[in-house]
PDB file of C-alpha atoms in Angstrom:
ATOM      1  CA  MET A  26     130.893  87.564-110.271  1.00 85.00           C
ATOM      2  CA  LYS A  27     129.386  88.015-106.815  1.00 93.00           C
ATOM      3  CA  CYS A  28     125.590  88.134-106.608  1.00 95.00           C
ATOM      4  CA  PHE A  29     123.569  89.872-103.885  1.00 98.00           C
ATOM      5  CA  ASP A  30     119.985  90.360-102.772  1.00 98.00           C
ATOM      6  CA  TYR A  31     119.038  93.695-101.178  1.00 98.00           C
ATOM      7  CA  THR A  32     117.009  91.975 -98.443  1.00 97.00           C
ATOM      8  CA  GLU A  33     120.030  89.911 -97.354  1.00 98.00           C
ATOM      9  CA  LEU A  34     122.612  92.722 -97.176  1.00 98.00           C
ATOM     10  CA  PRO A  35     123.777  93.582 -93.630  1.00 96.00           C
ATOM     11  CA  ARG A  36     122.065  96.725 -92.309  1.00 95.00           C
ATOM     12  CA  GLU A  37     123.900  99.296 -90.198  1.00 95.00           C
ATOM     13  CA  GLN A  38     121.935 102.028 -88.402  1.00 94.00           C
ATOM     14  CA  TRP A  39     123.316 105.567 -88.319  1.00 87.00           C
ATOM     15  CA  VAL A  40     123.712 107.370 -85.016  1.00 77.00           C
ATOM     16  CA  GLY A  41     120.536 109.166 -83.932  1.00 78.00           C
ATOM     17  CA  GLY A  42     118.216 107.081 -86.131  1.00 82.00           C
ATOM     18  CA  ILE A  43     118.774 109.368 -89.132  1.00 90.00           C
ATOM     19  CA  GLY A  44     119.030 106.420 -91.498  1.00 93.00           C
ATOM     20  CA  GLU A  45     120.802 103.214 -92.378  1.00 95.00           C
ATOM     21  CA  VAL A  46     123.275 101.821 -94.886  1.00 96.00           C
ATOM     22  CA  ARG A  47     123.447  98.434 -96.609  1.00 97.00           C
ATOM     23  CA  ASP A  48     126.872  97.858 -98.134  1.00 97.00           C
ATOM     24  CA  ILE A  49     127.083  95.845-101.333  1.00 98.00           C
ATOM     25  CA  VAL A  50     130.878  95.993-101.433  1.00 97.00           C
ATOM     26  CA  CYS A  51     133.758  98.106-100.119  1.00 95.00           C
ATOM     27  CA  TRP A  52     136.768  97.209-102.220  1.00 93.00           C
ATOM     28  CA  PRO A  53     139.415  96.255-101.224  1.00 93.00           C
ATOM     29  CA  ASN A  54     138.205  96.761 -97.621  1.00 89.00           C
ATOM     30  CA  ALA A  55     135.762  98.854 -95.595  1.00 87.00           C
ATOM     31  CA  ASP A  56     138.383 100.829 -93.667  1.00 84.00           C
ATOM     32  CA  ASP A  57     140.267 102.100 -96.717  1.00 88.00           C
ATOM     33  CA  PHE A  58     138.141 101.534 -99.819  1.00 93.00           C
ATOM     34  CA  ALA A  59     139.129 102.415-103.378  1.00 94.00           C
ATOM     35  CA  TRP A  60     135.440 102.157-104.330  1.00 96.00           C
ATOM     36  CA  ARG A  61     132.244 101.400-102.492  1.00 96.00           C
ATOM     37  CA  ALA A  62     128.692 100.529-103.559  1.00 98.00           C
ATOM     38  CA  CYS A  63     125.825 100.737-101.066  1.00 97.00           C
ATOM     39  CA  PHE A  64     122.196 101.574-100.438  1.00 98.00           C
ATOM     40  CA  THR A  65     121.186 104.293 -97.983  1.00 96.00           C
ATOM     41  CA  SER A  66     117.807 104.914 -96.445  1.00 96.00           C
ATOM     42  CA  ILE A  67     117.352 108.347 -94.883  1.00 95.00           C
ATOM     43  CA  HIS A  68     114.515 108.847 -92.384  1.00 96.00           C
ATOM     44  CA  LYS A  69     115.393 112.248 -90.851  1.00 95.00           C
ATOM     45  CA  ASN A  70     117.210 115.414 -91.878  1.00 95.00           C
ATOM     46  CA  GLY A  71     120.884 115.245 -90.962  1.00 90.00           C
ATOM     47  CA  VAL A  72     124.526 115.719 -91.773  1.00 87.00           C
ATOM     48  CA  LEU A  73     125.814 114.489 -95.118  1.00 83.00           C
ATOM     49  CA  GLY A  74     128.830 112.209 -94.621  1.00 82.00           C
ATOM     50  CA  HIS A  75     132.256 113.806 -95.066  1.00 85.00           C
ATOM     51  CA  PHE A  76     134.599 111.690 -97.215  1.00 90.00           C
ATOM     52  CA  PRO A  77     137.804 113.586 -98.162  1.00 92.00           C
ATOM     53  CA  GLY A  78     139.314 112.471-101.485  1.00 93.00           C
ATOM     54  CA  ILE A  79     136.127 110.632-102.497  1.00 95.00           C
ATOM     55  CA  ASP A  80     133.865 111.359-105.477  1.00 95.00           C
ATOM     56  CA  ARG A  81     130.256 110.456-104.791  1.00 94.00           C
ATOM     57  CA  SER A  82     127.336 109.495-107.019  1.00 95.00           C
ATOM     58  CA  ILE A  83     123.819 109.113-105.669  1.00 96.00           C
ATOM     59  CA  VAL A  84     120.663 107.807-107.352  1.00 97.00           C
ATOM     60  CA  LEU A  85     117.180 108.274-105.870  1.00 97.00           C
ATOM     61  CA  LEU A  86     115.291 104.949-105.889  1.00 97.00           C
ATOM     62  CA  LYS A  87     112.310 105.574-103.589  1.00 97.00           C
ATOM     63  CA  GLY A  88     110.689 108.603-101.979  1.00 97.00           C
ATOM     64  CA  LYS A  89     109.949 112.191-102.985  1.00 97.00           C
ATOM     65  CA  GLY A  90     113.551 113.369-102.781  1.00 97.00           C
ATOM     66  CA  LEU A  91     116.069 115.278-100.727  1.00 95.00           C
ATOM     67  CA  ARG A  92     118.005 118.524-100.803  1.00 96.00           C
ATOM     68  CA  LEU A  93     121.790 118.227-100.554  1.00 95.00           C
ATOM     69  CA  THR A  94     123.529 121.375 -99.335  1.00 94.00           C
ATOM     70  CA  SER A  95     126.954 122.634 -98.340  1.00 90.00           C
ATOM     71  CA  PRO A  96     127.151 126.457 -98.175  1.00 85.00           C
ATOM     72  CA  GLY A  97     129.205 127.796-101.061  1.00 83.00           C
ATOM     73  CA  PHE A  98     129.838 124.332-102.550  1.00 85.00           C
ATOM     74  CA  LEU A  99     126.656 122.348-103.070  1.00 89.00           C
ATOM     75  CA  GLU A 100     122.952 123.071-103.544  1.00 92.00           C
ATOM     76  CA  HIS A 101     120.986 120.321-105.270  1.00 94.00           C
ATOM     77  CA  GLU A 102     117.483 118.863-105.025  1.00 96.00           C
ATOM     78  CA  LEU A 103     117.546 115.164-105.839  1.00 96.00           C
ATOM     79  CA  VAL A 104     113.958 114.584-107.000  1.00 97.00           C
ATOM     80  CA  GLN A 105     114.227 112.690-110.285  1.00 96.00           C
ATOM     81  CA  LYS A 106     114.394 108.929-109.815  1.00 94.00           C
ATOM     82  CA  ILE A 107     117.117 106.952-111.580  1.00 92.00           C
ATOM     83  CA  ALA A 108     119.090 110.108-112.458  1.00 94.00           C
ATOM     84  CA  PRO A 109     122.624 109.995-110.986  1.00 95.00           C
ATOM     85  CA  PHE A 110     123.955 113.084-109.244  1.00 95.00           C
ATOM     86  CA  HIS A 111     127.738 113.385-108.815  1.00 94.00           C
ATOM     87  CA  PHE A 112     129.417 115.482-106.122  1.00 93.00           C
ATOM     88  CA  SER A 113     132.582 115.690-104.041  1.00 91.00           C
ATOM     89  CA  GLY A 114     132.797 114.124-100.596  1.00 90.00           C
ATOM     90  CA  ASN A 115     135.494 116.674 -99.639  1.00 89.00           C
ATOM     91  CA  THR A 116     133.077 119.131 -98.051  1.00 82.00           C
ATOM     92  CA  PRO A 117     130.702 118.359 -95.165  1.00 84.00           C
ATOM     93  CA  GLY A 118     127.077 119.146 -95.874  1.00 88.00           C
ATOM     94  CA  ASN A 119     123.458 118.393 -95.033  1.00 92.00           C
ATOM     95  CA  ALA A 120     120.690 116.183 -96.350  1.00 93.00           C
ATOM     96  CA  GLU A 121     117.143 117.528 -95.950  1.00 96.00           C
ATOM     97  CA  LEU A 122     114.168 115.321 -96.803  1.00 97.00           C
ATOM     98  CA  LEU A 123     111.607 116.976 -99.065  1.00 96.00           C
ATOM     99  CA  ASP A 124     108.600 114.823 -98.072  1.00 94.00           C
ATOM    100  CA  GLY A 125     109.293 111.671 -96.075  1.00 96.00           C
ATOM    101  CA  SER A 126     111.965 108.968 -96.149  1.00 97.00           C
ATOM    102  CA  VAL A 127     114.057 108.132 -99.203  1.00 97.00           C
ATOM    103  CA  GLN A 128     116.116 105.201-100.427  1.00 97.00           C
ATOM    104  CA  CYS A 129     119.188 105.816-102.576  1.00 97.00           C
ATOM    105  CA  PHE A 130     121.860 103.845-104.409  1.00 98.00           C
ATOM    106  CA  ASN A 131     125.393 105.196-103.857  1.00 97.00           C
ATOM    107  CA  ILE A 132     128.781 104.783-105.487  1.00 97.00           C
ATOM    108  CA  MET A 133     131.907 106.255-103.896  1.00 96.00           C
ATOM    109  CA  THR A 134     135.295 106.261-105.613  1.00 96.00           C
ATOM    110  CA  ARG A 135     138.695 107.434-104.420  1.00 95.00           C
ATOM    111  CA  ASN A 136     139.129 110.250-106.954  1.00 89.00           C
ATOM    112  CA  SER A 137     142.832 109.681-107.575  1.00 85.00           C
ATOM    113  CA  GLU A 138     142.282 105.973-108.357  1.00 90.00           C
ATOM    114  CA  TRP A 139     138.812 105.172-109.769  1.00 93.00           C
ATOM    115  CA  VAL A 140     136.087 106.676-111.967  1.00 94.00           C
ATOM    116  CA  SER A 141     132.463 105.549-112.022  1.00 95.00           C
ATOM    117  CA  GLU A 142     129.822 105.897-114.711  1.00 95.00           C
ATOM    118  CA  ILE A 143     126.209 105.043-113.871  1.00 97.00           C
ATOM    119  CA  SER A 144     123.635 104.314-116.538  1.00 95.00           C
ATOM    120  CA  PHE A 145     120.055 103.086-116.782  1.00 96.00           C
ATOM    121  CA  VAL A 146     119.852  99.959-118.950  1.00 97.00           C
ATOM    122  CA  THR A 147     116.893  98.275-120.676  1.00 97.00           C
ATOM    123  CA  ASP A 148     118.648  96.227-123.372  1.00 97.00           C
ATOM    124  CA  GLU A 149     121.302  93.513-123.700  1.00 96.00           C
ATOM    125  CA  ARG A 150     124.878  94.562-122.915  1.00 94.00           C
ATOM    126  CA  LYS A 151     128.258  92.866-123.092  1.00 92.00           C
ATOM    127  CA  LEU A 152     130.052  92.707-119.727  1.00 88.00           C
ATOM    128  CA  PRO A 153     133.385  94.585-119.681  1.00 84.00           C
ATOM    129  CA  THR A 154     136.118  92.118-118.719  1.00 80.00           C
ATOM    130  CA  SER A 155     138.751  94.769-117.994  1.00 85.00           C
ATOM    131  CA  HIS A 156     136.635  96.919-115.635  1.00 88.00           C
ATOM    132  CA  SER A 157     134.935  96.469-112.297  1.00 93.00           C
ATOM    133  CA  GLY A 158     131.195  96.875-112.165  1.00 94.00           C
ATOM    134  CA  VAL A 159     127.948  96.699-110.242  1.00 97.00           C
ATOM    135  CA  LEU A 160     124.467  95.806-111.543  1.00 96.00           C
ATOM    136  CA  TYR A 161     121.176  96.286-109.686  1.00 98.00           C
ATOM    137  CA  VAL A 162     117.818  95.132-111.053  1.00 98.00           C
ATOM    138  CA  LEU A 163     115.109  97.800-110.777  1.00 97.00           C
ATOM    139  CA  LYS A 164     112.404  95.906-112.651  1.00 97.00           C
ATOM    140  CA  GLY A 165     111.816  92.600-114.438  1.00 97.00           C
ATOM    141  CA  ARG A 166     114.224  89.671-114.791  1.00 98.00           C
ATOM    142  CA  TRP A 167     117.703  89.503-116.286  1.00 97.00           C
ATOM    143  CA  GLU A 168     120.128  86.763-117.223  1.00 96.00           C
ATOM    144  CA  ILE A 169     123.894  87.007-116.978  1.00 93.00           C
ATOM    145  CA  THR A 170     125.529  84.670-119.493  1.00 90.00           C
ATOM    146  CA  GLY A 171     129.149  83.592-119.712  1.00 81.00           C
ATOM    147  CA  THR A 172     131.132  81.102-117.685  1.00 70.00           C
ATOM    148  CA  ASN A 173     128.247  80.754-115.225  1.00 77.00           C
ATOM    149  CA  ASN A 174     124.667  81.662-116.113  1.00 89.00           C
ATOM    150  CA  VAL A 175     122.753  83.512-113.403  1.00 93.00           C
ATOM    151  CA  GLN A 176     119.250  84.975-113.353  1.00 96.00           C
ATOM    152  CA  LEU A 177     118.477  88.116-111.355  1.00 97.00           C
ATOM    153  CA  ALA A 178     115.119  89.663-110.419  1.00 98.00           C
ATOM    154  CA  PHE A 179     113.989  92.923-108.786  1.00 97.00           C
ATOM    155  CA  GLY A 180     116.128  93.786-105.743  1.00 97.00           C
ATOM    156  CA  GLN A 181     119.024  91.585-106.801  1.00 98.00           C
ATOM    157  CA  GLY A 182     122.333  92.419-108.396  1.00 97.00           C
ATOM    158  CA  ALA A 183     125.943  91.479-108.940  1.00 95.00           C
ATOM    159  CA  TRP A 184     129.407  92.993-108.785  1.00 95.00           C
ATOM    160  CA  TRP A 185     132.818  92.031-110.141  1.00 92.00           C
ATOM    161  CA  LEU A 186     136.453  93.054-110.306  1.00 90.00           C
ATOM    162  CA  PRO A 187     138.674  93.239-113.396  1.00 83.00           C
ATOM    163  CA  ASP A 188     139.533  89.747-114.623  1.00 78.00           C
ATOM    164  CA  ASP A 189     136.723  88.159-112.543  1.00 79.00           C
ATOM    165  CA  ILE A 190     134.885  87.506-115.781  1.00 75.00           C
ATOM    166  CA  ARG A 191     136.348  86.360-119.076  1.00 75.00           C
ATOM    167  CA  GLU A 192     133.264  86.875-121.228  1.00 82.00           C
ATOM    168  CA  GLY A 193     129.568  87.381-120.926  1.00 86.00           C
ATOM    169  CA  ALA A 194     126.543  89.562-121.334  1.00 92.00           C
ATOM    170  CA  ILE A 195     123.466  90.589-119.428  1.00 94.00           C
ATOM    171  CA  LYS A 196     120.113  90.474-121.182  1.00 96.00           C
ATOM    172  CA  PRO A 197     116.506  91.141-120.195  1.00 98.00           C
ATOM    173  CA  LEU A 198     114.249  88.095-119.990  1.00 97.00           C
ATOM    174  CA  VAL A 199     110.918  89.959-119.891  1.00 97.00           C
ATOM    175  CA  THR A 200     109.590  93.134-121.494  1.00 96.00           C
ATOM    176  CA  ASP A 201     110.138  96.404-119.604  1.00 96.00           C
ATOM    177  CA  SER A 202     113.112  95.094-117.572  1.00 97.00           C
ATOM    178  CA  GLN A 203     115.343  97.829-116.105  1.00 97.00           C
ATOM    179  CA  LEU A 204     118.622  97.918-114.210  1.00 96.00           C
ATOM    180  CA  LEU A 205     121.284 100.284-112.934  1.00 97.00           C
ATOM    181  CA  TRP A 206     124.690  99.637-114.478  1.00 96.00           C
ATOM    182  CA  VAL A 207     127.834 100.986-112.822  1.00 96.00           C
ATOM    183  CA  ASP A 208     131.058 100.830-114.816  1.00 94.00           C
ATOM    184  CA  LEU A 209     134.129 101.310-112.615  1.00 94.00           C
ATOM    185  CA  HIS A 210     137.552 101.779-114.153  1.00 91.00           C
ATOM    186  CA  PRO A 211     140.931 103.090-113.017  1.00 89.00           C
ATOM    187  CA  ALA A 212     141.455 106.862-113.257  1.00 88.00           C
ATOM    188  CA  GLU A 213     143.837 107.826-116.066  1.00 78.00           C
TER     189      GLU A 213
END
């Protein structure tokens, strides 16, 4: 299991100062990923990235929201926090801020190879040993138990590949703890 802290992730600015990305992981590599997990901050209206063959999921974490558009293909206002929105990266589009900057959590999967499911978790869960996954703490403190015990707080998370973990669970340590859970498994 690989742990991360949002504040320590490398930050890459987009051209024109539109926003920035902080990659958690691009697996197996950044140039030709099968799946990718990252944070994006958007500061100005701009073009939505074009990723042929990629399914995208986006979760609003901070800000009032944004409108995602691609004429004839996509028209969605992302305004509800912690509610994943899934769309295809096949078609270029636009991202328009509704009222100031936003921060989002993103999962991208090559649609012929991987499927992602994002959920909001507040209780103890067993870690799936046959799937990949990503966890991100939204609130409170959590403990990952298993071969190595790790505690995570707000802004921290972890990711793993199949067979990285043999057993384990994640459980909240304080009341009102919340995290994003991404289950990644091969497409059937």
